[in-house]
XYZ file of N, CA, C and O in Angstrom:
456
model
N 111.420 97.449 140.346
C 110.351 97.415 139.185
C 110.952 98.232 138.142
O 110.770 97.733 136.941
N 111.537 99.322 138.323
C 112.085 100.239 137.217
C 113.070 99.430 136.493
O 113.255 99.457 135.291
N 113.951 98.773 137.162
C 115.051 98.033 136.610
C 114.529 96.949 135.761
O 115.072 96.611 134.653
N 113.509 96.277 136.290
C 112.938 95.199 135.464
C 112.287 95.715 134.151
O 112.532 95.110 133.011
N 111.640 96.826 134.174
C 111.040 97.464 132.988
C 112.176 97.765 131.967
O 111.963 97.763 130.808
N 113.257 98.340 132.536
C 114.331 98.849 131.687
C 114.922 97.549 131.002
O 115.203 97.575 129.759
N 115.107 96.464 131.714
C 115.683 95.267 131.137
C 114.738 94.657 130.004
O 115.227 94.317 128.936
N 113.352 94.750 130.234
C 112.397 94.310 129.156
C 112.514 95.225 128.007
O 112.563 94.758 126.889
N 112.574 96.620 128.242
C 112.690 97.484 127.091
C 113.969 97.299 126.302
O 113.930 97.336 125.062
N 115.032 97.161 126.899
C 116.429 96.858 126.291
C 116.236 95.603 125.489
O 116.748 95.546 124.238
N 115.670 94.535 126.046
C 115.535 93.252 125.331
C 114.667 93.429 124.052
O 114.967 92.904 122.946
N 113.484 94.139 124.136
C 112.720 94.374 122.980
C 113.391 95.185 121.843
O 113.380 94.805 120.699
N 114.096 96.119 122.225
C 114.933 96.915 121.274
C 116.006 96.113 120.581
O 116.113 96.117 119.371
N 116.637 95.257 121.409
C 117.755 94.385 120.802
C 117.135 93.395 119.868
O 117.680 93.090 118.759
N 115.940 92.779 120.316
C 115.354 91.763 119.381
C 114.908 92.442 118.112
O 115.024 91.918 117.085
N 114.337 93.722 118.197
C 113.796 94.314 117.073
C 114.968 94.596 116.099
O 114.867 94.468 114.861
N 116.085 95.026 116.624
C 117.267 95.276 115.852
C 117.845 93.995 115.181
O 118.227 94.086 114.007
N 117.766 92.957 115.881
C 118.286 91.676 115.461
C 117.501 91.264 114.137
O 118.067 90.646 113.260
N 116.132 91.486 114.048
C 115.395 91.100 112.925
C 115.279 92.241 111.910
O 114.594 92.075 110.846
N 116.054 93.295 112.049
C 116.134 94.344 111.066
C 115.182 95.451 111.139
O 115.021 96.219 110.156
N 114.594 95.649 112.276
C 113.609 96.741 112.435
C 114.375 97.916 113.047
O 114.869 97.742 114.148
N 114.532 98.962 112.437
C 115.294 100.162 113.036
C 114.708 101.449 112.702
O 115.395 102.480 112.907
N 113.489 101.520 112.171
C 112.890 102.801 111.979
C 111.404 102.618 111.888
O 110.901 101.589 112.034
N 110.691 103.735 111.837
C 109.266 103.659 111.831
C 108.619 104.150 113.124
O 109.202 104.740 113.980
N 107.248 104.010 113.178
C 106.451 104.499 114.152
C 106.318 103.491 115.305
O 105.874 102.416 115.114
N 106.697 103.977 116.574
C 106.409 102.982 117.696
C 104.962 102.724 117.712
O 103.998 103.537 117.647
N 104.671 101.277 117.968
C 103.333 100.877 117.990
C 102.728 100.570 116.630
O 101.693 99.940 116.484
N 103.361 101.112 115.543
C 102.943 100.875 114.239
C 103.617 99.680 113.630
O 104.571 99.133 114.178
N 103.216 99.225 112.451
C 103.786 98.135 111.745
C 105.030 98.638 111.054
O 104.864 99.672 110.322
N 106.204 98.004 111.143
C 107.340 98.454 110.481
C 107.993 97.205 109.803
O 107.924 96.105 110.295
N 108.522 97.407 108.589
C 109.065 96.216 107.803
C 110.186 95.536 108.462
O 111.062 96.263 109.048
N 110.159 94.307 108.315
C 111.365 93.504 108.758
C 112.354 93.481 107.608
O 111.922 92.954 106.575
N 113.560 93.979 107.790
C 114.448 94.010 106.736
C 115.129 92.681 106.332
O 115.383 92.489 105.156
N 115.297 91.877 107.403
C 115.995 90.612 107.099
C 114.941 89.528 107.338
O 114.944 88.887 108.482
N 114.117 89.083 106.251
C 113.118 88.180 106.486
C 113.797 86.729 106.491
O 113.065 85.669 106.872
N 115.126 86.651 106.244
C 115.806 85.340 106.281
C 116.374 85.142 107.722
O 117.172 84.183 107.921
N 116.215 86.031 108.513
C 116.703 85.908 109.906
C 116.164 84.621 110.525
O 114.912 84.273 110.407
N 116.897 83.706 111.222
C 116.487 82.465 111.771
C 115.295 82.689 112.730
O 114.386 81.762 112.832
N 115.173 83.807 113.442
C 114.091 83.983 114.410
C 112.849 84.153 113.693
O 111.801 83.746 114.053
N 112.957 84.994 112.566
C 111.708 85.115 111.715
C 111.187 83.875 111.154
O 110.068 83.483 111.138
N 112.175 82.987 110.752
C 111.782 81.648 110.183
C 111.104 80.742 111.282
O 110.173 80.080 111.043
N 111.675 80.949 112.523
C 111.150 80.176 113.697
C 109.787 80.715 114.000
O 108.835 79.790 114.199
N 109.464 81.906 113.879
C 108.142 82.421 114.019
C 107.146 81.885 112.962
O 106.027 81.555 113.257
N 107.632 81.925 111.712
C 106.856 81.447 110.605
C 106.535 79.857 110.723
O 105.446 79.511 110.513
N 107.485 79.158 111.144
C 107.262 77.718 111.320
C 106.253 77.518 112.443
O 105.389 76.667 112.438
N 106.342 78.372 113.548
C 105.432 78.268 114.730
C 104.023 78.507 114.122
O 103.047 77.754 114.420
N 103.844 79.484 113.334
C 102.535 79.883 112.746
C 101.898 78.767 112.011
O 100.705 78.442 112.134
N 102.727 78.182 111.052
C 102.211 77.058 110.259
C 101.838 75.844 111.195
O 100.841 75.203 110.891
N 102.717 75.576 112.062
C 102.524 74.362 113.038
C 101.243 74.618 113.747
O 100.465 73.599 113.964
N 101.054 75.805 114.314
C 99.947 76.085 115.145
C 98.608 75.997 114.247
O 97.630 75.451 114.762
N 98.618 76.575 113.072
C 97.534 76.498 112.129
C 97.235 75.050 111.849
O 96.027 74.683 111.827
N 98.246 74.186 111.601
C 97.879 72.770 111.330
C 97.189 72.114 112.630
O 96.189 71.365 112.361
N 97.674 72.515 113.771
C 97.059 71.837 114.966
C 95.615 72.286 115.083
O 94.744 71.455 115.444
N 95.267 73.533 114.801
C 93.900 74.061 114.865
C 93.003 73.614 113.789
O 91.836 73.520 113.939
N 93.500 73.465 112.491
C 92.754 73.098 111.325
C 92.699 71.757 110.996
O 91.777 71.254 110.211
N 93.719 70.966 111.399
C 93.835 69.464 110.930
C 94.619 69.421 109.595
O 94.760 68.412 109.077
N 95.041 70.552 109.066
C 95.880 70.544 107.900
C 97.235 70.016 108.092
O 97.596 69.819 109.281
N 97.968 69.770 107.088
C 99.345 69.370 107.230
C 100.318 70.084 106.388
O 101.050 69.648 105.616
N 100.120 71.413 106.574
C 101.091 72.317 105.792
C 102.485 72.317 106.323
O 102.710 72.139 107.577
N 103.309 72.755 105.438
C 104.762 73.017 105.814
C 105.194 74.354 105.250
O 104.709 74.778 104.273
N 106.011 75.020 105.999
C 106.523 76.326 105.542
C 107.428 76.144 104.348
O 108.340 75.301 104.440
N 107.296 76.902 103.268
C 108.178 76.919 102.126
C 109.109 78.018 102.265
O 110.304 77.931 102.198
N 108.534 79.271 102.413
C 109.424 80.447 102.612
C 108.583 81.629 103.094
O 107.318 81.620 102.939
N 109.274 82.647 103.728
C 108.721 83.899 104.120
C 108.920 84.786 103.009
O 110.009 84.973 102.440
N 107.756 85.457 102.616
C 107.800 86.397 101.469
C 108.179 87.715 102.003
O 109.051 88.463 101.491
N 107.495 88.150 103.031
C 107.805 89.500 103.604
C 107.255 89.524 105.048
O 106.531 88.643 105.463
N 107.676 90.524 105.837
C 107.120 90.502 107.190
C 107.239 91.990 107.763
O 107.998 92.773 107.294
N 106.368 92.220 108.779
C 106.334 93.453 109.519
C 106.392 93.117 110.960
O 106.026 92.002 111.384
N 106.837 94.040 111.687
C 107.007 93.876 113.192
C 106.263 95.058 113.865
O 106.396 96.221 113.426
N 105.608 94.830 114.915
C 104.955 95.781 115.783
C 105.265 95.587 117.231
O 105.055 94.547 117.743
N 105.929 96.686 117.755
C 106.239 96.507 119.120
C 104.968 97.106 119.992
O 104.607 98.173 119.842
N 104.495 96.172 120.806
C 103.453 96.449 121.759
C 103.886 96.001 123.120
O 104.944 96.330 123.509
N 102.928 95.379 123.885
C 103.495 94.818 125.224
C 104.252 93.561 125.025
O 104.569 92.799 125.912
N 104.483 93.345 123.818
C 105.387 92.105 123.351
C 105.613 92.516 121.904
O 105.792 93.635 121.542
N 105.872 91.610 121.062
C 106.126 91.762 119.607
C 105.003 91.053 118.771
O 104.739 89.847 118.965
N 104.448 91.784 117.832
C 103.552 91.214 116.793
C 104.397 91.041 115.535
O 105.006 91.952 115.057
N 104.312 89.865 115.042
C 104.908 89.629 113.673
C 103.785 89.300 112.695
O 102.976 88.394 112.916
N 103.803 90.180 111.598
C 102.869 89.815 110.470
C 103.677 89.371 109.311
O 104.355 90.147 108.660
N 103.559 88.130 109.030
C 104.311 87.533 107.962
C 103.517 87.043 106.799
O 102.521 86.424 107.052
N 103.897 87.362 105.632
C 103.362 86.791 104.501
C 104.235 85.554 104.118
O 105.564 85.674 104.020
N 103.755 84.433 103.877
C 104.490 83.182 103.634
C 103.820 82.380 102.653
O 102.634 82.402 102.366
N 104.604 81.444 102.042
C 104.178 80.427 101.168
C 104.211 79.065 101.892
O 105.224 78.789 102.511
N 103.064 78.280 101.723
C 103.078 77.001 102.360
C 103.236 75.843 101.352
O 103.163 76.200 100.118
N 103.301 74.686 101.798
C 103.531 73.522 100.943
C 102.293 73.258 100.002
O 102.512 72.448 99.021
N 101.167 73.810 100.192
C 100.112 73.682 99.266
C 100.112 74.762 98.074
O 99.253 74.858 97.315
N 101.265 75.335 98.014
C 101.526 76.454 96.968
C 100.752 77.703 97.083
O 100.692 78.525 96.226
N 99.993 77.836 98.263
C 99.224 79.076 98.505
C 100.006 79.958 99.408
O 100.947 79.492 100.167
N 99.624 81.319 99.385
C 100.306 82.198 100.251
C 99.314 82.671 101.305
O 98.145 82.701 101.154
N 99.809 82.903 102.537
C 99.032 83.189 103.700
C 99.775 84.410 104.373
O 100.903 84.668 104.300
N 98.779 84.921 105.212
C 99.234 86.010 106.245
C 99.130 85.502 107.540
O 97.955 85.123 107.979
N 100.179 85.407 108.386
C 100.067 84.984 109.696
C 100.590 86.075 110.665
O 101.440 86.844 110.320
N 99.855 86.223 111.749
C 100.124 87.138 112.769
C 100.443 86.391 114.000
O 99.580 85.544 114.517
N 101.620 86.562 114.612
C 102.038 85.813 115.774
C 102.400 86.905 116.772
O 103.204 87.786 116.619
N 101.918 86.736 117.995
C 102.292 87.581 119.169
C 103.228 86.886 119.919
O 103.086 85.610 120.284
N 104.413 87.554 120.350
C 105.450 86.842 121.132
C 105.899 87.757 122.337
O 106.014 88.936 122.155
N 106.093 87.056 123.401
C 106.743 87.683 124.616
C 107.893 86.755 124.894
O 107.815 85.794 125.577
N 108.974 87.070 124.305
C 110.285 86.239 124.461
C 110.914 86.283 125.774
O 111.581 85.389 126.188
N 110.665 87.415 126.492
C 111.329 87.658 127.793
C 110.512 87.163 128.915
O 111.004 87.225 130.043
N 109.303 86.682 128.664
C 108.400 86.210 129.808
C 109.113 85.027 130.431
O 109.864 84.208 129.793
N 108.759 84.781 131.672
C 109.322 83.635 132.470
C 109.094 82.390 131.641
O 110.002 81.568 131.557
N 107.928 82.173 131.145
C 107.705 81.090 130.287
C 107.476 81.655 128.879
O 106.630 82.476 128.640
N 108.369 81.453 127.954
C 108.352 81.973 126.655
C 107.051 81.877 126.026
O 106.509 80.761 125.959
N 106.401 82.891 125.599
C 104.989 82.887 125.268
C 104.943 83.307 123.679
O 105.415 84.319 123.250
N 104.120 82.486 123.014
C 103.766 82.786 121.647
C 102.349 82.316 121.409
O 101.816 81.372 121.898
N 101.616 83.188 120.548
C 100.251 82.855 120.148
C 99.965 83.233 118.727
O 100.268 84.288 118.317
N 99.394 82.322 117.996
C 98.954 82.538 116.661
C 97.660 83.439 116.712
O 96.656 82.918 117.130
N 97.741 84.600 116.289
C 96.564 85.424 116.321
C 95.619 85.299 115.153
O 94.431 85.204 115.218
N 96.286 85.145 113.894
C 95.531 84.819 112.721
C 96.353 84.202 111.681
O 97.564 84.242 111.686
N 95.686 83.536 110.778
C 96.327 82.760 109.690
C 95.293 82.726 108.508
O 94.318 81.956 108.629
N 95.532 83.652 107.569
C 94.584 83.751 106.544
C 95.109 83.638 105.202
O 96.195 84.115 104.924
N 94.367 83.134 104.127
C 94.928 83.058 102.807
C 95.085 84.484 102.152
O 94.297 85.382 102.521
N 96.123 84.623 101.500
C 96.302 85.776 100.699
C 95.867 85.612 99.278
O 96.213 84.703 98.583
N 94.999 86.506 98.749
C 94.485 86.355 97.449
C 95.222 87.315 96.527
O 95.429 88.478 96.934
N 95.636 86.896 95.297
C 96.319 87.636 94.354
C 95.592 88.885 93.834
O 94.478 89.007 93.882
């Protein structure tokens, strides 16, 4: 059990480093330094696709504007993004990449007002 926990912890740290998170408060939101990382884009596309399924919209991801990462019992991604309707949204996606069955959940998807 200890070895399994260690493997999960190492994976979370490596994933966090891969998307550019290397400082801040554990459990708090920390900026993602490389918002152009392919994994961040994959998370943003997942958020838009899930929102479309739930709402009946037909949005597409245009770009990720900024993002934050929170390490919890998995990873929370809080992304500000632009969609094909020219509006900006904030999406929060929870991910457990190391789970036996890769798990992602769209927690929220809300419009950002200027």
